[in-house]
Each structure stands twice: as structure tokens, then as C-alpha cells.
Amino acid sequence: MSAPDRLGRHRLPQRTRLYEIDALRITAAVAVMIYHYVFSGPVGGSSPLRFAAADEVARFGYLGVDLFFVISGFVVLLNAWDRRPRAFLVSRIVRLYPAFWVAVTITALVSVTLGMGRYPVTFVQYLANLTMLNSLPDIPDIDVVYWTLWAEIRFYVLIFALSWIGVTLGRVTAMLWGWLALTFLLQSGVLPAPVHGLADLVVQSQFSHYFIAGMALCAIHRYGMSWQPGLIVAICLGNAVHRGIEFAGKVGSRYHTDIAAGVVVAVIVAIFVAMTLVALRVTHRLGRPWFAVAGALTYPLYLVHAHVGFILFTRLGDLAQPHLLLIGVMALMGLLAYAIHTLVERPLAPALKRLLSAREAPRPG
């Protein structure tokens, strides 16, 4: 048992890896891939394949992103808690960029050579995408899924600022209450449009409740349940349901169909229940080391599957039975993700970490 913090709370023993989160990660990635391949691609005109019955279920796969954001709030704060700001920054660069650089390059090459002009890519656009900051100068993403990375980057900036002043339970709690208050202020619509737009770059009111809930659950995981993080999670759940129903309406309008609000609510509640059980250590015995292998493929799979998959479906749609082609492309994306992980992330990440950490002084004590 650790020494108590300034609030008198003892930090609970920590495990080296939460294998349950690895299982949730790969589940979210596969859900998003199925959403693109079975629902949004065919209905939106990006894929010639049609899966009339399956798309009734696949249409809810976009909620995998919601799960990703809760996991990110949990894991990124956990990663930052006992680290210096520079160490946290290095860990995020090493985690995000090597696989991303390769995925952007693969997607750009496939789009230019096989995309038949459907996904044009300029050299300036490619270079801007490599930074992950292309949204700042309003340069389009090379792949439809990259929008979430801009959301993650902005979240990392907040955690970096928190790590700079020092991560404590009290400061985390104060930050979460403040972030929630700003979220509701922006949702109220009382701010002038220019101010609202600038403020929302930081607040991210559309999805902030997921990051906030993940961070509150991280605090629960470290220190046990108490009323403040528990209440924050409950408020975030309520707002997630409210915004989720609203967002489902937008998705339905975009694809000229209905997204059943009841199912959306059920999935969002399931996400919060699953992550709460992880935070409370109820799922500890369900974790298996091999989950880490699947979890390691989540990020590269998410990055490469969308436009490359759509192009393959368009090119091969007349040559194979749709369901066999779907299974084959999904398997190919899994193999490509495995190749990126083993051939790029594993060898390059440690080298990049050594390079970026070379001048970091050792931690006192």
C-alpha cells in the first residue's frame, strides 16, 4: 500500500497491464471496420458491395469510437500520472507516430495508384497529414478515420499541461469538474460563434464526456470508488446518452436511414458499465496475456482499413462473392496491421524513444 496523498487517499496496487482493455480496444477497432465495410461504405457510395441484412447491426459500429475515447481518457491519464511532462510527451509520440507515418504512406500510395481519382492526394496534403496537425491549416485528412487523431492530440495537450503542474488526485478532480462545466457552457449555446469555436478547440464538447469519464475511472482504478469521480462518471453517462441520441440523428440523416436511439443508448450504457468494471478491478480475472497481442494490432488496423478497403472492394467487387471478399479484405487488413506492428512499431518505437529521451535527466530519488 502506498503512502496517502494530500487528501488522505491511498493508491491501490497497480498491475503492469490491463489485458481487459486490450480486448475492448480490438473490439472497438473491429466494430469501426465493420461499420465502414458493411454500412457506411455501401450506403454512402464508397463501396459497391451490399449487405442488406447485416447493415442493420453494422450501422452501430461507429460507437466503437466512443469506446476508444473512454479508453483513451483512462489509459492516457494512467500513463501520465507518475511521469514527468517530457517522459509523457515522448511516450505519446512513440505510441502514435511510427505506425501513423507508415499508414499514411500506404493509404496515400494506394489512393493515388488504385483509387481511380476517388481519393485524390496532393504532396502538400501528404506532408501535412504526417504531422497529425493538418486540421489547423484546414488541410483535409487523407483517410476518413484520421479525424479522431486530431481529437486525441488536443486531449494529450490537456494531459501534458496537467503533468506540467503535477498530476495528483485533487488536481485531476478539479480539472474534471472544470472541464465538465465548460462542456455544459458550450452546449448551452450562449457564447458568440467565434468564441464558441475557439473554446471548443480545447473543450471538444461533442466528445469531452468520454475523455472526462475515462479520467474519472482512472482515478477510481488508482484510489478506489469515492463520491466525486463516481458522480462525474454518472454525469458523463447522462451527457453521453443525450449527445449520442443527437449524433445518431445526424448519422441517420447523412445516410438517409434510421439509427435506432434505443440501441445507441444501450451501447453507450454498455461502454460505461464495461469500463467501470475495469476501473473497479472486477474484470481482473477475465484478462488473458494473449489479449495484448490483439490489442497491439488495434491502432494500425484502425489507421489502414478504411480507404484502402474501399478501393479494394471497388477494384475486386466484380471478381468475388461479396461475403468472401469482405472476409478476405478484413483478414488482409489484419495481416497488414500485424506487419506494421512487428516490422515498424516494435523496432522503431524503442529507437525513437531513445532518441527523444537522450537528454532527459534521471528522476531524483
Short mmCIF file of C-alpha atoms in Angstrom, two decimals:
data_model
loop_
_atom_site.label_atom_id
_atom_site.label_comp_id
_atom_site.label_asym_id
_atom_site.label_seq_id
_atom_site.Cartn_x
_atom_site.Cartn_y
_atom_site.Cartn_z
CA MET A 1 0.00 0.00 0.00
CA SER A 2 1.40 3.41 -0.98
CA ALA A 3 1.65 6.47 1.24
CA PRO A 4 -1.54 8.56 1.33
CA ASP A 5 -1.84 11.60 -0.96
CA ARG A 6 -2.71 15.03 0.40
CA LEU A 7 -6.39 14.03 0.55
CA GLY A 8 -5.53 11.03 2.67
CA ARG A 9 -6.31 8.56 -0.10
CA HIS A 10 -4.06 5.53 -0.53
CA ARG A 11 -3.15 4.44 -4.03
CA LEU A 12 -4.20 0.86 -4.68
CA PRO A 13 -1.70 -1.69 -6.03
CA GLN A 14 -1.25 -1.34 -9.79
CA ARG A 15 -0.94 -4.13 -12.33
CA THR A 16 1.57 -3.81 -15.15
CA ARG A 17 -1.05 -4.26 -17.88
CA LEU A 18 -4.83 -4.28 -18.03
CA TYR A 19 -5.45 -7.06 -20.53
CA GLU A 20 -9.20 -6.42 -20.43
CA ILE A 21 -8.61 -3.02 -22.04
CA ASP A 22 -6.69 -4.71 -24.85
CA ALA A 23 -9.77 -6.85 -25.53
CA LEU A 24 -12.00 -3.77 -25.53
CA ARG A 25 -9.62 -1.95 -27.88
CA ILE A 26 -9.63 -4.62 -30.56
CA THR A 27 -13.41 -4.98 -30.18
CA ALA A 28 -13.80 -1.25 -30.84
CA ALA A 29 -11.48 -1.35 -33.87
CA VAL A 30 -13.29 -4.30 -35.44
CA ALA A 31 -16.65 -2.62 -34.79
CA VAL A 32 -15.49 0.52 -36.62
CA MET A 33 -14.10 -1.55 -39.51
CA ILE A 34 -17.39 -3.46 -39.87
CA TYR A 35 -19.29 -0.17 -39.73
CA HIS A 36 -17.25 1.16 -42.66
CA TYR A 37 -17.25 -2.04 -44.71
CA VAL A 38 -20.83 -3.18 -44.18
CA PHE A 39 -22.77 0.04 -43.59
CA SER A 40 -21.22 3.45 -44.31
CA GLY A 41 -19.16 2.37 -47.33
CA PRO A 42 -22.00 0.67 -49.22
CA VAL A 43 -24.72 3.15 -48.17
CA GLY A 44 -22.50 6.18 -48.70
CA GLY A 45 -21.27 5.09 -52.13
CA SER A 46 -17.66 4.31 -51.18
CA SER A 47 -18.08 0.56 -51.76
CA PRO A 48 -20.05 -1.36 -54.42
CA LEU A 49 -20.82 -4.22 -52.02
CA ARG A 50 -24.20 -4.52 -50.35
CA PHE A 51 -25.07 -6.37 -47.14
CA ALA A 52 -28.75 -5.55 -46.68
CA ALA A 53 -29.38 -7.62 -43.54
CA ALA A 54 -26.03 -7.18 -41.82
CA ASP A 55 -26.03 -3.40 -42.14
CA GLU A 56 -28.91 -3.26 -39.65
CA VAL A 57 -26.38 -4.26 -36.99
CA ALA A 58 -23.19 -2.84 -38.53
CA ARG A 59 -24.62 0.70 -38.54
CA PHE A 60 -23.96 0.93 -34.79
CA GLY A 61 -20.27 0.14 -35.17
CA TYR A 62 -19.34 3.83 -35.21
CA LEU A 63 -19.85 3.73 -31.45
CA GLY A 64 -16.51 1.93 -31.29
CA VAL A 65 -15.02 5.43 -31.47
CA ASP A 66 -16.93 6.38 -28.33
CA LEU A 67 -15.36 3.40 -26.57
CA PHE A 68 -11.93 4.45 -27.88
CA PHE A 69 -12.32 7.88 -26.29
CA VAL A 70 -13.26 6.47 -22.87
CA ILE A 71 -10.31 4.08 -23.03
CA SER A 72 -8.04 6.96 -24.05
CA GLY A 73 -9.12 9.07 -21.07
CA PHE A 74 -8.41 6.14 -18.77
CA VAL A 75 -5.13 4.92 -20.25
CA VAL A 76 -3.51 8.26 -21.12
CA LEU A 77 -4.04 9.65 -17.63
CA LEU A 78 -2.76 6.37 -16.17
CA ASN A 79 0.30 6.74 -18.40
CA ALA A 80 0.91 10.34 -17.30
CA TRP A 81 0.28 10.01 -13.56
CA ASP A 82 3.79 9.24 -12.31
CA ARG A 83 5.75 10.65 -15.25
CA ARG A 84 7.50 13.90 -15.95
CA PRO A 85 6.00 16.03 -18.73
CA ARG A 86 8.79 15.19 -21.17
CA ALA A 87 8.53 11.47 -20.49
CA PHE A 88 4.79 11.64 -21.10
CA LEU A 89 5.28 13.58 -24.33
CA VAL A 90 7.88 11.10 -25.57
CA SER A 91 5.60 8.16 -24.75
CA ARG A 92 2.77 9.67 -26.80
CA ILE A 93 5.00 10.49 -29.80
CA VAL A 94 6.44 6.98 -29.76
CA ARG A 95 2.97 5.48 -29.48
CA LEU A 96 1.31 7.50 -32.23
CA TYR A 97 3.74 8.43 -34.96
CA PRO A 98 5.70 5.40 -36.28
CA ALA A 99 2.62 3.38 -37.26
CA PHE A 100 0.86 6.51 -38.44
CA TRP A 101 3.65 7.54 -40.81
CA VAL A 102 3.52 4.11 -42.45
CA ALA A 103 -0.28 4.01 -42.56
CA VAL A 104 -0.48 7.48 -44.15
CA THR A 105 2.10 6.46 -46.74
CA ILE A 106 0.32 3.19 -47.59
CA THR A 107 -3.05 4.92 -47.83
CA ALA A 108 -1.67 7.72 -49.99
CA LEU A 109 0.09 5.32 -52.37
CA VAL A 110 -2.95 3.06 -52.73
CA SER A 111 -5.23 6.07 -53.21
CA VAL A 112 -3.04 7.59 -55.93
CA THR A 113 -2.25 4.36 -57.81
CA LEU A 114 -5.50 2.39 -57.47
CA GLY A 115 -8.12 4.87 -56.33
CA MET A 116 -9.19 5.94 -59.83
CA GLY A 117 -9.31 9.55 -58.68
CA ARG A 118 -11.86 8.90 -55.94
CA TYR A 119 -9.43 9.80 -53.15
CA PRO A 120 -7.03 12.40 -54.59
CA VAL A 121 -3.92 13.13 -52.53
CA THR A 122 -1.52 16.01 -53.09
CA PHE A 123 2.08 16.04 -51.91
CA VAL A 124 1.42 19.01 -49.61
CA GLN A 125 -1.58 17.20 -48.16
CA TYR A 126 0.55 14.11 -47.57
CA LEU A 127 3.27 16.09 -45.78
CA ALA A 128 0.71 17.93 -43.67
CA ASN A 129 -1.01 14.68 -42.69
CA LEU A 130 2.30 13.25 -41.48
CA THR A 131 2.29 15.84 -38.68
CA MET A 132 -1.27 14.99 -37.50
CA LEU A 133 -1.76 18.75 -37.27
CA ASN A 134 -3.23 19.23 -40.74
CA SER A 135 -6.57 20.31 -39.27
CA LEU A 136 -5.01 23.55 -38.02
CA PRO A 137 -4.44 24.92 -41.58
CA ASP A 138 -7.66 23.14 -42.67
CA ILE A 139 -5.89 20.62 -44.90
CA PRO A 140 -8.10 17.53 -45.47
CA ASP A 141 -7.32 14.16 -43.92
CA ILE A 142 -6.02 11.53 -46.32
CA ASP A 143 -8.31 8.95 -44.72
CA VAL A 144 -11.74 9.41 -43.20
CA VAL A 145 -10.72 7.88 -39.85
CA TYR A 146 -7.93 10.36 -39.10
CA TRP A 147 -10.32 12.92 -37.62
CA THR A 148 -10.17 11.09 -34.29
CA LEU A 149 -6.40 11.64 -34.10
CA TRP A 150 -6.92 15.40 -34.02
CA ALA A 151 -9.31 14.88 -31.10
CA GLU A 152 -6.70 12.73 -29.34
CA ILE A 153 -3.91 15.27 -29.92
CA ARG A 154 -5.97 18.02 -28.29
CA PHE A 155 -6.69 15.74 -25.34
CA TYR A 156 -2.96 15.00 -24.99
CA VAL A 157 -2.24 18.72 -24.79
CA LEU A 158 -4.53 18.97 -21.76
CA ILE A 159 -2.87 15.99 -20.07
CA PHE A 160 0.58 17.40 -20.85
CA ALA A 161 -0.43 20.67 -19.17
CA LEU A 162 -1.69 18.70 -16.17
CA SER A 163 1.56 16.73 -15.98
CA TRP A 164 3.49 20.00 -16.10
CA ILE A 165 1.88 21.24 -12.88
CA GLY A 166 1.87 17.74 -11.37
CA VAL A 167 -0.75 15.01 -11.51
CA THR A 168 -2.49 14.50 -8.19
CA LEU A 169 -5.92 13.21 -7.33
CA GLY A 170 -7.05 16.65 -6.21
CA ARG A 171 -5.85 18.35 -9.39
CA VAL A 172 -7.37 15.69 -11.60
CA THR A 173 -10.70 16.03 -9.81
CA ALA A 174 -10.64 19.84 -10.10
CA MET A 175 -9.77 19.60 -13.79
CA LEU A 176 -12.64 17.20 -14.47
CA TRP A 177 -15.21 19.41 -12.75
CA GLY A 178 -13.91 22.43 -14.67
CA TRP A 179 -13.94 20.56 -17.98
CA LEU A 180 -17.49 19.37 -17.35
CA ALA A 181 -18.61 22.92 -16.55
CA LEU A 182 -17.08 24.24 -19.77
CA THR A 183 -18.70 21.41 -21.72
CA PHE A 184 -22.15 22.38 -20.48
CA LEU A 185 -21.39 26.07 -21.05
CA LEU A 186 -20.60 25.37 -24.71
CA GLN A 187 -23.60 23.07 -25.07
CA SER A 188 -25.86 25.83 -23.80
CA GLY A 189 -25.06 27.87 -26.91
CA VAL A 190 -24.76 31.17 -25.03
CA LEU A 191 -21.30 32.06 -26.34
CA PRO A 192 -20.85 34.05 -29.57
CA ALA A 193 -19.96 31.80 -32.53
CA PRO A 194 -16.27 32.88 -32.85
CA VAL A 195 -15.68 32.44 -29.11
CA HIS A 196 -17.54 29.13 -29.12
CA GLY A 197 -15.41 27.83 -32.00
CA LEU A 198 -12.11 28.76 -30.38
CA ALA A 199 -13.15 27.44 -26.97
CA ASP A 200 -14.34 24.16 -28.44
CA LEU A 201 -10.89 23.51 -29.91
CA VAL A 202 -9.87 22.83 -26.33
CA VAL A 203 -13.10 21.64 -24.72
CA GLN A 204 -14.30 19.28 -27.51
CA SER A 205 -17.84 19.38 -26.17
CA GLN A 206 -19.12 16.78 -28.65
CA PHE A 207 -16.98 14.03 -27.07
CA SER A 208 -15.47 15.55 -23.91
CA HIS A 209 -17.72 13.48 -21.64
CA TYR A 210 -15.94 10.33 -22.82
CA PHE A 211 -12.45 11.64 -22.05
CA ILE A 212 -13.66 13.02 -18.72
CA ALA A 213 -15.34 9.74 -17.77
CA GLY A 214 -12.21 7.78 -18.70
CA MET A 215 -10.07 10.02 -16.49
CA ALA A 216 -12.52 9.73 -13.58
CA LEU A 217 -12.48 5.94 -13.97
CA CYS A 218 -8.68 6.04 -13.93
CA ALA A 219 -8.84 7.86 -10.59
CA ILE A 220 -11.24 5.20 -9.31
CA HIS A 221 -8.89 2.48 -10.51
CA ARG A 222 -5.96 4.04 -8.65
CA TYR A 223 -7.67 5.09 -5.44
CA GLY A 224 -10.97 3.22 -5.26
CA MET A 225 -14.51 4.50 -5.58
CA SER A 226 -15.43 7.81 -3.96
CA TRP A 227 -18.33 10.16 -4.46
CA GLN A 228 -16.65 12.77 -6.69
CA PRO A 229 -15.29 10.58 -9.50
CA GLY A 230 -18.38 8.39 -9.23
CA LEU A 231 -20.66 11.41 -9.68
CA ILE A 232 -18.54 12.67 -12.57
CA VAL A 233 -18.90 9.32 -14.35
CA ALA A 234 -22.68 9.38 -13.80
CA ILE A 235 -22.99 12.93 -15.19
CA CYS A 236 -20.83 11.98 -18.16
CA LEU A 237 -23.05 8.97 -18.85
CA GLY A 238 -26.12 11.18 -18.87
CA ASN A 239 -24.49 13.64 -21.26
CA ALA A 240 -23.14 10.82 -23.44
CA VAL A 241 -26.67 9.45 -23.84
CA HIS A 242 -28.02 12.93 -24.65
CA ARG A 243 -25.30 13.71 -27.20
CA GLY A 244 -25.33 10.15 -28.51
CA ILE A 245 -29.01 10.33 -29.46
CA GLU A 246 -28.37 13.70 -31.09
CA PHE A 247 -25.36 12.36 -33.03
CA ALA A 248 -27.27 9.25 -34.10
CA GLY A 249 -29.82 11.55 -35.73
CA LYS A 250 -27.02 13.22 -37.70
CA VAL A 251 -25.63 9.86 -38.81
CA GLY A 252 -29.10 8.77 -39.89
CA SER A 253 -29.61 11.98 -41.87
CA ARG A 254 -26.24 11.62 -43.56
CA TYR A 255 -27.09 8.13 -44.81
CA HIS A 256 -30.85 8.67 -45.25
CA THR A 257 -31.80 5.97 -42.78
CA ASP A 258 -32.75 5.50 -39.14
CA ILE A 259 -30.28 4.85 -36.35
CA ALA A 260 -32.35 3.39 -33.51
CA ALA A 261 -31.89 5.62 -30.47
CA GLY A 262 -32.68 2.75 -28.08
CA VAL A 263 -29.79 0.67 -29.40
CA VAL A 264 -27.44 3.66 -29.25
CA VAL A 265 -28.35 4.25 -25.61
CA ALA A 266 -27.87 0.55 -24.80
CA VAL A 267 -24.40 0.51 -26.39
CA ILE A 268 -23.31 3.70 -24.61
CA VAL A 269 -24.50 2.32 -21.27
CA ALA A 270 -22.65 -0.95 -22.00
CA ILE A 271 -19.45 1.02 -22.69
CA PHE A 272 -19.70 2.80 -19.34
CA VAL A 273 -20.54 -0.40 -17.48
CA ALA A 274 -17.63 -2.29 -19.03
CA MET A 275 -15.12 0.46 -18.26
CA THR A 276 -16.47 0.89 -14.73
CA LEU A 277 -16.00 -2.82 -14.08
CA VAL A 278 -12.41 -2.50 -15.32
CA ALA A 279 -11.84 0.50 -13.05
CA LEU A 280 -13.26 -1.40 -10.06
CA ARG A 281 -10.99 -4.39 -10.89
CA VAL A 282 -13.98 -6.70 -11.25
CA THR A 283 -12.73 -7.91 -14.64
CA HIS A 284 -9.21 -8.72 -13.46
CA ARG A 285 -9.65 -12.49 -13.77
CA LEU A 286 -11.04 -12.22 -17.27
CA GLY A 287 -7.83 -10.74 -18.67
CA ARG A 288 -5.52 -13.01 -20.66
CA PRO A 289 -1.96 -12.20 -21.79
CA TRP A 290 -2.82 -13.01 -25.40
CA PHE A 291 -5.29 -10.12 -25.36
CA ALA A 292 -2.20 -7.89 -25.53
CA VAL A 293 -1.31 -9.34 -28.93
CA ALA A 294 -4.73 -8.47 -30.34
CA GLY A 295 -4.67 -5.10 -28.59
CA ALA A 296 -1.35 -4.23 -30.23
CA LEU A 297 -2.98 -4.53 -33.66
CA THR A 298 -5.79 -2.09 -32.83
CA TYR A 299 -4.05 1.16 -33.78
CA PRO A 300 -2.55 0.08 -37.13
CA LEU A 301 -5.77 -1.74 -38.04
CA TYR A 302 -7.78 1.40 -37.36
CA LEU A 303 -5.40 3.53 -39.42
CA VAL A 304 -5.19 1.46 -42.61
CA HIS A 305 -8.57 -0.20 -43.07
CA ALA A 306 -10.93 2.45 -44.44
CA HIS A 307 -9.92 3.94 -47.78
CA VAL A 308 -7.63 1.03 -48.67
CA GLY A 309 -10.53 -1.34 -48.04
CA PHE A 310 -12.96 0.75 -50.10
CA ILE A 311 -10.53 0.79 -53.02
CA LEU A 312 -10.08 -2.98 -52.86
CA PHE A 313 -13.84 -3.51 -52.80
CA THR A 314 -14.22 -1.25 -55.84
CA ARG A 315 -11.42 -2.95 -57.76
CA LEU A 316 -12.39 -6.53 -56.88
CA GLY A 317 -16.15 -6.24 -56.42
CA ASP A 318 -16.95 -7.95 -59.75
CA LEU A 319 -14.44 -10.76 -59.24
CA ALA A 320 -15.55 -12.35 -55.96
CA GLN A 321 -18.64 -13.17 -53.95
CA PRO A 322 -19.32 -10.16 -51.64
CA HIS A 323 -19.17 -12.03 -48.33
CA LEU A 324 -15.96 -13.83 -49.30
CA LEU A 325 -14.44 -10.54 -50.44
CA LEU A 326 -15.48 -8.91 -47.17
CA ILE A 327 -13.86 -11.65 -45.11
CA GLY A 328 -10.77 -11.63 -47.31
CA VAL A 329 -10.25 -7.88 -47.07
CA MET A 330 -10.78 -7.91 -43.31
CA ALA A 331 -8.20 -10.69 -43.00
CA LEU A 332 -5.82 -8.74 -45.24
CA MET A 333 -6.22 -5.64 -43.06
CA GLY A 334 -5.44 -7.76 -40.00
CA LEU A 335 -2.27 -9.07 -41.65
CA LEU A 336 -1.28 -5.56 -42.71
CA ALA A 337 -1.81 -4.32 -39.15
CA TYR A 338 0.32 -7.19 -37.85
CA ALA A 339 3.07 -6.33 -40.33
CA ILE A 340 3.04 -2.65 -39.30
CA HIS A 341 3.20 -3.62 -35.64
CA THR A 342 6.01 -6.17 -35.98
CA LEU A 343 8.08 -4.52 -38.71
CA VAL A 344 7.61 -0.86 -37.78
CA GLU A 345 6.32 -0.28 -34.26
CA ARG A 346 8.40 -2.88 -32.45
CA PRO A 347 11.81 -1.94 -33.92
CA LEU A 348 11.24 1.78 -34.48
CA ALA A 349 9.45 2.75 -31.26
CA PRO A 350 12.35 1.87 -28.89
CA ALA A 351 14.87 3.63 -31.16
CA LEU A 352 12.68 6.73 -31.36
CA LYS A 353 12.19 6.69 -27.59
CA ARG A 354 15.96 6.54 -27.01
CA LEU A 355 16.49 9.41 -29.43
CA LEU A 356 13.86 11.64 -27.86
CA SER A 357 14.85 10.74 -24.28
CA ALA A 358 18.60 11.08 -24.77
CA ARG A 359 18.93 14.36 -22.88
CA GLU A 360 16.39 13.67 -20.18
CA ALA A 361 17.90 13.85 -16.70
CA PRO A 362 17.27 10.94 -14.35
CA ARG A 363 14.39 11.31 -11.92
CA PRO A 364 15.62 12.39 -8.46
CA GLY A 365 15.46 9.88 -5.66
#
